[in-house]
Amino acid sequence: YVYKVFRGERTASRDILISIAISMQLSLEETQLLLRISKFAILDSRNKRDSIIIYGLTHDLSVFGIDDILEEQDMSTLN
């Protein structure tokens, strides 16, 4: 799936791109660049869901770890 996204054969959602960035262990800055290049809104710390994702990125949490926190806060998960 990831290869198809990078080759332009599939269009990924913002959440899928964030999940890919986390799996690739990209930094927050690299993730923001990926979102910007893909024409999605960057992560905004003023948004509670985005701030949880930022926390996860800066604390090296996995997608599953971030999803657990999002679920505890009754927010939609990345997957």
PDB file of C-alpha atoms in Angstrom, residues 3-76:
ATOM      1  CA  TYR A   3       4.596   1.838  -2.314  1.00  0.00           C
ATOM      2  CA  LYS A   4       1.427   2.561  -4.271  1.00  0.00           C
ATOM      3  CA  VAL A   5       0.927   5.790  -2.338  1.00  0.00           C
ATOM      4  CA  PHE A   6       4.485   6.951  -3.035  1.00  0.00           C
ATOM      5  CA  ARG A   7       4.214   5.981  -6.713  1.00  0.00           C
ATOM      6  CA  GLY A   8       1.006   7.986  -6.991  1.00  0.00           C
ATOM      7  CA  GLU A   9      -1.174   4.960  -7.722  1.00  0.00           C
ATOM      8  CA  ARG A  10      -3.258   5.424  -4.576  1.00  0.00           C
ATOM      9  CA  THR A  11      -4.327   8.473  -2.660  1.00  0.00           C
ATOM     10  CA  ALA A  12      -3.804   8.290   1.068  1.00  0.00           C
ATOM     11  CA  SER A  13      -5.848  10.105   3.679  1.00  0.00           C
ATOM     12  CA  ARG A  14      -4.229  12.443   6.181  1.00  0.00           C
ATOM     13  CA  ASP A  15      -4.453   9.779   8.903  1.00  0.00           C
ATOM     14  CA  ILE A  16      -2.809   7.163   6.676  1.00  0.00           C
ATOM     15  CA  LEU A  17       0.048   9.552   5.898  1.00  0.00           C
ATOM     16  CA  ILE A  18       0.499  10.248   9.605  1.00  0.00           C
ATOM     17  CA  SER A  19       0.532   6.484  10.285  1.00  0.00           C
ATOM     18  CA  ILE A  20       3.143   5.998   7.563  1.00  0.00           C
ATOM     19  CA  ALA A  21       5.257   8.808   9.024  1.00  0.00           C
ATOM     20  CA  ILE A  22       5.086   7.241  12.491  1.00  0.00           C
ATOM     21  CA  SER A  23       5.989   3.815  11.102  1.00  0.00           C
ATOM     22  CA  MET A  24       8.939   5.335   9.245  1.00  0.00           C
ATOM     23  CA  GLN A  25       9.979   7.051  12.501  1.00  0.00           C
ATOM     24  CA  LEU A  26       9.901  10.485  10.903  1.00  0.00           C
ATOM     25  CA  SER A  27      10.408  13.477  13.148  1.00  0.00           C
ATOM     26  CA  LEU A  28       7.641  15.979  13.780  1.00  0.00           C
ATOM     27  CA  GLU A  29       9.211  18.377  11.292  1.00  0.00           C
ATOM     28  CA  GLU A  30       9.479  15.653   8.630  1.00  0.00           C
ATOM     29  CA  THR A  31       5.872  14.632   9.256  1.00  0.00           C
ATOM     30  CA  GLN A  32       4.733  18.233   8.894  1.00  0.00           C
ATOM     31  CA  LEU A  33       6.642  18.468   5.591  1.00  0.00           C
ATOM     32  CA  LEU A  34       5.037  15.233   4.349  1.00  0.00           C
ATOM     33  CA  LEU A  35       1.582  16.609   5.159  1.00  0.00           C
ATOM     34  CA  ARG A  36       2.358  19.966   3.565  1.00  0.00           C
ATOM     35  CA  ILE A  37       3.690  18.363   0.366  1.00  0.00           C
ATOM     36  CA  SER A  38       0.587  16.152   0.232  1.00  0.00           C
ATOM     37  CA  LYS A  39      -1.607  19.263   0.554  1.00  0.00           C
ATOM     38  CA  PHE A  40      -3.086  18.257   3.902  1.00  0.00           C
ATOM     39  CA  ALA A  41      -3.324  20.432   6.984  1.00  0.00           C
ATOM     40  CA  ILE A  42      -0.254  20.209   9.181  1.00  0.00           C
ATOM     41  CA  LEU A  43      -0.572  19.038  12.765  1.00  0.00           C
ATOM     42  CA  ASP A  44      -1.776  21.894  14.960  1.00  0.00           C
ATOM     43  CA  SER A  45      -1.149  21.766  18.696  1.00  0.00           C
ATOM     44  CA  ARG A  46      -4.305  23.851  19.300  1.00  0.00           C
ATOM     45  CA  ASN A  47      -6.358  20.871  18.092  1.00  0.00           C
ATOM     46  CA  LYS A  48      -6.672  18.277  20.882  1.00  0.00           C
ATOM     47  CA  ARG A  49      -6.452  15.257  18.536  1.00  0.00           C
ATOM     48  CA  ASP A  50      -3.461  16.714  16.707  1.00  0.00           C
ATOM     49  CA  SER A  51      -1.751  17.536  20.011  1.00  0.00           C
ATOM     50  CA  ILE A  52      -2.041  13.874  21.050  1.00  0.00           C
ATOM     51  CA  ILE A  53      -0.485  12.840  17.734  1.00  0.00           C
ATOM     52  CA  ILE A  54       2.295  15.403  18.200  1.00  0.00           C
ATOM     53  CA  TYR A  55       2.902  14.030  21.693  1.00  0.00           C
ATOM     54  CA  GLY A  56       3.154  10.521  20.272  1.00  0.00           C
ATOM     55  CA  LEU A  57       5.554  11.602  17.537  1.00  0.00           C
ATOM     56  CA  THR A  58       7.848  13.438  19.941  1.00  0.00           C
ATOM     57  CA  HIS A  59       7.817  10.564  22.446  1.00  0.00           C
ATOM     58  CA  ASP A  60       8.450   7.807  19.867  1.00  0.00           C
ATOM     59  CA  LEU A  61       5.104   6.089  20.405  1.00  0.00           C
ATOM     60  CA  SER A  62       3.881   3.569  17.863  1.00  0.00           C
ATOM     61  CA  VAL A  63       0.675   3.995  15.883  1.00  0.00           C
ATOM     62  CA  PHE A  64      -0.949   1.576  18.321  1.00  0.00           C
ATOM     63  CA  GLY A  65       0.248   3.603  21.307  1.00  0.00           C
ATOM     64  CA  ILE A  66      -1.151   6.799  19.851  1.00  0.00           C
ATOM     65  CA  ASP A  67      -4.395   5.033  18.938  1.00  0.00           C
ATOM     66  CA  ASP A  68      -4.743   3.863  22.549  1.00  0.00           C
ATOM     67  CA  ILE A  69      -4.483   7.437  23.830  1.00  0.00           C
ATOM     68  CA  LEU A  70      -6.907   8.700  21.180  1.00  0.00           C
ATOM     69  CA  GLU A  71      -9.365   5.957  22.091  1.00  0.00           C
ATOM     70  CA  GLU A  72      -9.111   6.814  25.806  1.00  0.00           C
ATOM     71  CA  GLN A  73     -10.029  10.404  24.886  1.00  0.00           C
ATOM     72  CA  ASP A  74     -13.003   9.241  22.758  1.00  0.00           C
ATOM     73  CA  MET A  75     -11.401  10.490  19.551  1.00  0.00           C
ATOM     74  CA  SER A  76     -11.108   8.786  16.191  1.00  0.00           C
TER      75      SER A  76
END
